[in-house]
C-alpha positions as YAML, in Angstrom:
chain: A
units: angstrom
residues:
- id: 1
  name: UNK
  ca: [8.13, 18.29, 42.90]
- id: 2
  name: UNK
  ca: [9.40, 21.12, 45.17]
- id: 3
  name: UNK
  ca: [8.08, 24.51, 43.59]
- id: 4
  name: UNK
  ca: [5.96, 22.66, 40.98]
- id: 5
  name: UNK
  ca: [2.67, 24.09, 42.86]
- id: 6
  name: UNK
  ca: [3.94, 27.81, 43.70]
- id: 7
  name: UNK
  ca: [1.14, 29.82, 42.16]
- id: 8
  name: UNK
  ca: [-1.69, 27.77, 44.36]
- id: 9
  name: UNK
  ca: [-3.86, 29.64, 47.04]
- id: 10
  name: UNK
  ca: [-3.75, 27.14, 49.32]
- id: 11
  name: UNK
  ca: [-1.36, 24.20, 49.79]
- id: 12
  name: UNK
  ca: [-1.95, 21.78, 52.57]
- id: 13
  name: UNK
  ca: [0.85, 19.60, 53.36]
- id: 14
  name: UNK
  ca: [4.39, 19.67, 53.43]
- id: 15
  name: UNK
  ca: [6.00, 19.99, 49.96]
- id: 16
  name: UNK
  ca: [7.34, 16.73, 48.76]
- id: 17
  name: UNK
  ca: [10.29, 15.48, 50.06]
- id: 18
  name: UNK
  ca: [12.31, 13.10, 48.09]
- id: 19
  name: UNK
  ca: [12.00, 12.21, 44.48]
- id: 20
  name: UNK
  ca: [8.67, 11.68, 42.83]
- id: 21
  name: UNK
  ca: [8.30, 8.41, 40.31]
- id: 22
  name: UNK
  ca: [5.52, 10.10, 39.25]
- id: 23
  name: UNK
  ca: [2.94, 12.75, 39.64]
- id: 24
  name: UNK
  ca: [-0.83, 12.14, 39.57]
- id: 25
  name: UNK
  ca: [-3.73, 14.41, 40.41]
- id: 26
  name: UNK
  ca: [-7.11, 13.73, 41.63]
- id: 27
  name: UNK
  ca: [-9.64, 16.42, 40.27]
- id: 28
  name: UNK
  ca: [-12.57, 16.41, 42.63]
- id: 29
  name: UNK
  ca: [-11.45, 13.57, 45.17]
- id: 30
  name: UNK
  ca: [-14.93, 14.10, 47.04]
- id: 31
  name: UNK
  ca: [-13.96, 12.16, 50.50]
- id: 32
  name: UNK
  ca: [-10.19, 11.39, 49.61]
- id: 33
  name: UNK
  ca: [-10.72, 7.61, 49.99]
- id: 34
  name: UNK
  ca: [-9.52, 6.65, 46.42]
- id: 35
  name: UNK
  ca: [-6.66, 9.40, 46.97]
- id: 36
  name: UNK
  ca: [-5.66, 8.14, 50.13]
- id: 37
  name: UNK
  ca: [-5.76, 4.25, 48.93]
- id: 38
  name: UNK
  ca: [-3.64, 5.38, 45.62]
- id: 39
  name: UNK
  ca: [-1.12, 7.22, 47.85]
- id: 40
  name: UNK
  ca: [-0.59, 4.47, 50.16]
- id: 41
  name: UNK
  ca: [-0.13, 1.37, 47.52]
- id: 42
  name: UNK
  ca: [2.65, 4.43, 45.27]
- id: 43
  name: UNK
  ca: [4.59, 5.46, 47.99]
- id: 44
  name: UNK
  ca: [7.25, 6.79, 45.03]
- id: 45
  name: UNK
  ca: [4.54, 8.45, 43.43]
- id: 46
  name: UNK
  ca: [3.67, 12.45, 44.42]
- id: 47
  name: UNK
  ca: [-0.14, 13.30, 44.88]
- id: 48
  name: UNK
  ca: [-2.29, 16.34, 44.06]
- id: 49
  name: UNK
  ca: [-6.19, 16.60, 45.05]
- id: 50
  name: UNK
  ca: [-8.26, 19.09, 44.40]
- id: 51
  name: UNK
  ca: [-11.45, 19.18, 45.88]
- id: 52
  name: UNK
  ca: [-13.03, 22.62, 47.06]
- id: 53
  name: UNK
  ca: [-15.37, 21.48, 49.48]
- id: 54
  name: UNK
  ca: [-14.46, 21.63, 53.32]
- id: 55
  name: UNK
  ca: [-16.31, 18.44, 54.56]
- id: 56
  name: UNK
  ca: [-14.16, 16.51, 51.74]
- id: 57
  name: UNK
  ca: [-11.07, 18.29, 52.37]
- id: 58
  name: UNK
  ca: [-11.50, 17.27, 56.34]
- id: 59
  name: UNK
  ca: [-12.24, 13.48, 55.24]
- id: 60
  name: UNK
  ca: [-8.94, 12.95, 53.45]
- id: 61
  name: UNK
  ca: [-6.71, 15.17, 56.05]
- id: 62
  name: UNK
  ca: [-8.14, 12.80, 58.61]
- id: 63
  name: UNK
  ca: [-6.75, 9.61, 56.18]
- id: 64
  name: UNK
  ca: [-3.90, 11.34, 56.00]
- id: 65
  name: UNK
  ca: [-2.94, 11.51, 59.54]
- id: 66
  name: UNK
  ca: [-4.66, 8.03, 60.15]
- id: 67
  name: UNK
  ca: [-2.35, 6.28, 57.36]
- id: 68
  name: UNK
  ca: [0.40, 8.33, 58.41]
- id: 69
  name: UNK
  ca: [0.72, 9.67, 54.51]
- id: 70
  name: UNK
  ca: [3.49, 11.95, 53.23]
- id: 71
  name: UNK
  ca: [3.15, 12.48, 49.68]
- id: 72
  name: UNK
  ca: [-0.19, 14.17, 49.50]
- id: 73
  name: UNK
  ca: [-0.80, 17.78, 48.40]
- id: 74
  name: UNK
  ca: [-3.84, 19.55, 48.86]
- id: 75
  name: UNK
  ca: [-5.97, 22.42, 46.57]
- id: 76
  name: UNK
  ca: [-8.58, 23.36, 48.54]
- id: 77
  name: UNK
  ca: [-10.65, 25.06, 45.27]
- id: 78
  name: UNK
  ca: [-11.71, 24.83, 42.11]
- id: 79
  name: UNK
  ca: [-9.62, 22.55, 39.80]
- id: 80
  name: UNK
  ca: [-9.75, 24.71, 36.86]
- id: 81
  name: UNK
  ca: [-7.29, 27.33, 38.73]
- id: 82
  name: UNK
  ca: [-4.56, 24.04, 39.91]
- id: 83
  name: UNK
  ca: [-4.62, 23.64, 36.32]
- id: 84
  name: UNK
  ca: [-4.11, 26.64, 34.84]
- id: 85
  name: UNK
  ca: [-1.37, 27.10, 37.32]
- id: 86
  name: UNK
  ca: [0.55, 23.99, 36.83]
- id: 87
  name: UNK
  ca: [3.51, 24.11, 34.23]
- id: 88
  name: UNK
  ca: [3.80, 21.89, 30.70]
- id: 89
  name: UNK
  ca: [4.16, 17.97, 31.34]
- id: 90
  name: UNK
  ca: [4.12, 17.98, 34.84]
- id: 91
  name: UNK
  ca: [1.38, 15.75, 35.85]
- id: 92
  name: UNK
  ca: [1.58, 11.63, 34.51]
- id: 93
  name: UNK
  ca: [-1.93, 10.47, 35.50]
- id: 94
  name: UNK
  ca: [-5.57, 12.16, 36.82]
- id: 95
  name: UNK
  ca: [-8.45, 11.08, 37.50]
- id: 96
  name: UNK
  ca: [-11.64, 12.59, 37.40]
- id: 97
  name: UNK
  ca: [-14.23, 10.06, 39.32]
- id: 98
  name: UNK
  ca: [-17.91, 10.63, 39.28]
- id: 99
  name: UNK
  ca: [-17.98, 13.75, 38.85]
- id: 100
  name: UNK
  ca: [-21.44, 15.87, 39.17]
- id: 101
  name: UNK
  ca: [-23.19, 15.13, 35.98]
- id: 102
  name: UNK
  ca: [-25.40, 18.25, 36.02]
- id: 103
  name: UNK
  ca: [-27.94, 15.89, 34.28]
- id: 104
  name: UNK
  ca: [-30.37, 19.03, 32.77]
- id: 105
  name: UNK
  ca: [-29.54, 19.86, 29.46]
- id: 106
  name: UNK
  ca: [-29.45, 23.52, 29.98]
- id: 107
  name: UNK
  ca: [-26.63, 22.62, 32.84]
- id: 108
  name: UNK
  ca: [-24.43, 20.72, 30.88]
- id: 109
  name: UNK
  ca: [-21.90, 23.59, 30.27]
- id: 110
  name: UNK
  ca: [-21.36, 23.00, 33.87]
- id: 111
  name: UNK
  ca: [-19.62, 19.38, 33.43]
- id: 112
  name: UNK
  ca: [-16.13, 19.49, 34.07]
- id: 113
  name: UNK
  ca: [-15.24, 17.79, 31.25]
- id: 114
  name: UNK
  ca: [-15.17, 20.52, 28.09]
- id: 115
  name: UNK
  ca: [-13.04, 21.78, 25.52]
- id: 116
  name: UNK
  ca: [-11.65, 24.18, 27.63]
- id: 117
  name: UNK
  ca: [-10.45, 21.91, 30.72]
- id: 118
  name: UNK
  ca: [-9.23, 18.88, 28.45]
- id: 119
  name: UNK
  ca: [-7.67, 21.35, 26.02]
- id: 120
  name: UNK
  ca: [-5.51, 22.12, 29.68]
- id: 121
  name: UNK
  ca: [-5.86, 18.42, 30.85]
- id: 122
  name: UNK
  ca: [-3.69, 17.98, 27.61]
- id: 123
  name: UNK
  ca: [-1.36, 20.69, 28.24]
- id: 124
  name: UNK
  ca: [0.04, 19.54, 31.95]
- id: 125
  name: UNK
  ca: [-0.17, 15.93, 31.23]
- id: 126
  name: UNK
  ca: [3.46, 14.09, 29.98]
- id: 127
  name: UNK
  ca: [3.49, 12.38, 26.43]
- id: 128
  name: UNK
  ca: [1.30, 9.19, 27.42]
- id: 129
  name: UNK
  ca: [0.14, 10.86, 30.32]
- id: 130
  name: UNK
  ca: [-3.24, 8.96, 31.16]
- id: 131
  name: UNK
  ca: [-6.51, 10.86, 31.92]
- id: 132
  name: UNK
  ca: [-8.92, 8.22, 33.88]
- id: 133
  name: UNK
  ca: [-12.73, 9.09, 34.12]
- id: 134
  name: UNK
  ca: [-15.14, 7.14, 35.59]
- id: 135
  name: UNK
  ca: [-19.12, 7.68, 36.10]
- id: 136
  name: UNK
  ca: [-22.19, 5.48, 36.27]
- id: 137
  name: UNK
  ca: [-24.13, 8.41, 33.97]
- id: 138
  name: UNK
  ca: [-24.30, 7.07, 30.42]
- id: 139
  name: UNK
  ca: [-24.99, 10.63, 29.23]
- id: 140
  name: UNK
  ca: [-21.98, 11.77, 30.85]
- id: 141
  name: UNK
  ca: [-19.61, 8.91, 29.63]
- id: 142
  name: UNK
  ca: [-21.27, 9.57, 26.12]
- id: 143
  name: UNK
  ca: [-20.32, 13.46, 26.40]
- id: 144
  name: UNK
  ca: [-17.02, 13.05, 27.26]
- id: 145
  name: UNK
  ca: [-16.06, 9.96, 24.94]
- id: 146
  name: UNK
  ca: [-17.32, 12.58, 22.51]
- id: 147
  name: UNK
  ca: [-15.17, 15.81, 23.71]
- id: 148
  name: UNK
  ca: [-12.47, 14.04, 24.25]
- id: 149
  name: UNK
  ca: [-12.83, 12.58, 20.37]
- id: 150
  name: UNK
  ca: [-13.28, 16.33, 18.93]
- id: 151
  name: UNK
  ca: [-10.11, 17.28, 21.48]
- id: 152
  name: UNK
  ca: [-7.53, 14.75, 18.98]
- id: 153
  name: UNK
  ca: [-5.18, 14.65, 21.29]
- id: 154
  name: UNK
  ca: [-6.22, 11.12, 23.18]
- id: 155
  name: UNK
  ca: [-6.56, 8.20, 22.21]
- id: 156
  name: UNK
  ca: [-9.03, 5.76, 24.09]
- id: 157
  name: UNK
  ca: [-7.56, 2.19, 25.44]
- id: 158
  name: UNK
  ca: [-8.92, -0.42, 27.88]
- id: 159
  name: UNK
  ca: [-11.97, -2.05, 28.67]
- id: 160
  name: UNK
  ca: [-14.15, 0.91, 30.01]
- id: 161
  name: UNK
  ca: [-16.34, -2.11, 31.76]
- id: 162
  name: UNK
  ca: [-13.33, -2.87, 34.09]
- id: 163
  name: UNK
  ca: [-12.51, -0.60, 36.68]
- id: 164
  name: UNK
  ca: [-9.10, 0.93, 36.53]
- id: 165
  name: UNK
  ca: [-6.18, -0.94, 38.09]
- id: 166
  name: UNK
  ca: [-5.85, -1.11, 42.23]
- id: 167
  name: UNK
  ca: [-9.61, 0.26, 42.18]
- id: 168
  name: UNK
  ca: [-11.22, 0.83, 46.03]
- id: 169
  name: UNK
  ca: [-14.61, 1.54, 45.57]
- id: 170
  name: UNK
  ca: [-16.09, 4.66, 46.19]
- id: 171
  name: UNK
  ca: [-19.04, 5.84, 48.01]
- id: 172
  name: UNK
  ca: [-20.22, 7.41, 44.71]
- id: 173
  name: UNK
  ca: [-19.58, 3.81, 43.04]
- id: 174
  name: UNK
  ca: [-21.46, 2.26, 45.90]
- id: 175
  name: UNK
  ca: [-24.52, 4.33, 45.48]
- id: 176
  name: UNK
  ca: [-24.82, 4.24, 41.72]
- id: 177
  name: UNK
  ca: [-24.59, 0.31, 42.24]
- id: 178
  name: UNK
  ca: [-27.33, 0.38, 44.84]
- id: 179
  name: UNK
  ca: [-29.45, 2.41, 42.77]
- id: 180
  name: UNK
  ca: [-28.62, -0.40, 39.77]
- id: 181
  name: UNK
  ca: [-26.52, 1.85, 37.88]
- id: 182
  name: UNK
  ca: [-23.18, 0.47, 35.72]
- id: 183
  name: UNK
  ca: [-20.17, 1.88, 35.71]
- id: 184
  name: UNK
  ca: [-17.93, 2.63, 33.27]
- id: 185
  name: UNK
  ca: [-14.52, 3.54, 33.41]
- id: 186
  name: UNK
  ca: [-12.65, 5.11, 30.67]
- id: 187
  name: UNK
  ca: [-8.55, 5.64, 30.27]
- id: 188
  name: UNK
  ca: [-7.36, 8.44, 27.66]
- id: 189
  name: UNK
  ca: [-3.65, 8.37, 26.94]
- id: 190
  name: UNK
  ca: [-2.51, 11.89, 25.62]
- id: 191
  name: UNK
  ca: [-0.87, 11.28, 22.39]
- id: 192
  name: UNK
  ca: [2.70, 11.75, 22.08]
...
């Protein structure tokens, strides 16, 4: 994993030491609880977040150091540049969880999700790399079911009405179930 990140403007953390099973990214890991839980159950397994918010970046240092974590990188901005910057096939799984659903129309080509970032979400993922979304916005899990169709290159699996495996709630899960919202949670494996 050493040098796989050299182009980043900001890396927190010491580059990995030791091999990496695996490498998953977490695109928008709001208060790095999900990160944090993944990172301690995969030991093996090298982590990338990418969050650019402060507050959320200070949440999962502070897990980090609590949970005495080693195998967590940090991009402190905007997830387009990490991957644009990462090389061909380097990353096996991300997950992109509740992310902002800009819910007015004329906002939508503000979503994360688009041809542009799957179209790179493809690129840096391995053959049968999985790309895990999850949102409690029906209009959002709509729109990207439908990108992702129009992309080719994924094919859907799983039951999008169970959560993905070793789940930990979120706070963003939380809410939306407070406020009677379902979840869904969709898995995309990059065809080979």
């Amino acid at each position: 994993m050493d040098g796989l990140l050299p182009q980043l403007r900001v890396q927190v953390g010491q580059p990995f030491s030791g091999p990496c099973r695996a490498r998953w990214l977490e695109i928008g890991f709001g208060g790095g609880e999900h990160l944090a839980h993944q990172a301690e159950l995969h030991p093996d397994t090298c982590f990338i977040g990418a969050e650019p918010f402060i507050n959320g970046v200070a949440k999962l240092l502070a897990l980090i150091e609590a949970k005495s974590l080693k195998n967590i990188q940090i991009h402190d901005g905007d997830a387009r540049q990490l991957l644009a910057s990462l090389p061909d096939g380097c990353i096996d799984r991300i997950y992109l969880l509740y992310p902002d659903p800009w819910p007015k129309a004329r906002h939508n080509k503000r979503r994360f999700v688009s041809p542009e970032t799957l179209a790179e979400i493809s690129r840096v993922l391995t053959p049968g790399g999985m790309f895990l979304f999850a949102s409690d916005i029906a209009d959002y899990v709509s729109w990207t079911r439908d990108h992702v169709a129009a992309h080719g290159g994924f094919v859907e699996v799983g039951d999008a009405a169970r959560a993905f495996e070793n789940w930990i709630e979120t706070r963003y899960e939380a809410k939306a179930r407070r406020e009677g919202r379902v979840s869904s949670y969709l898995t995309f494996r990059r065809i080979d």
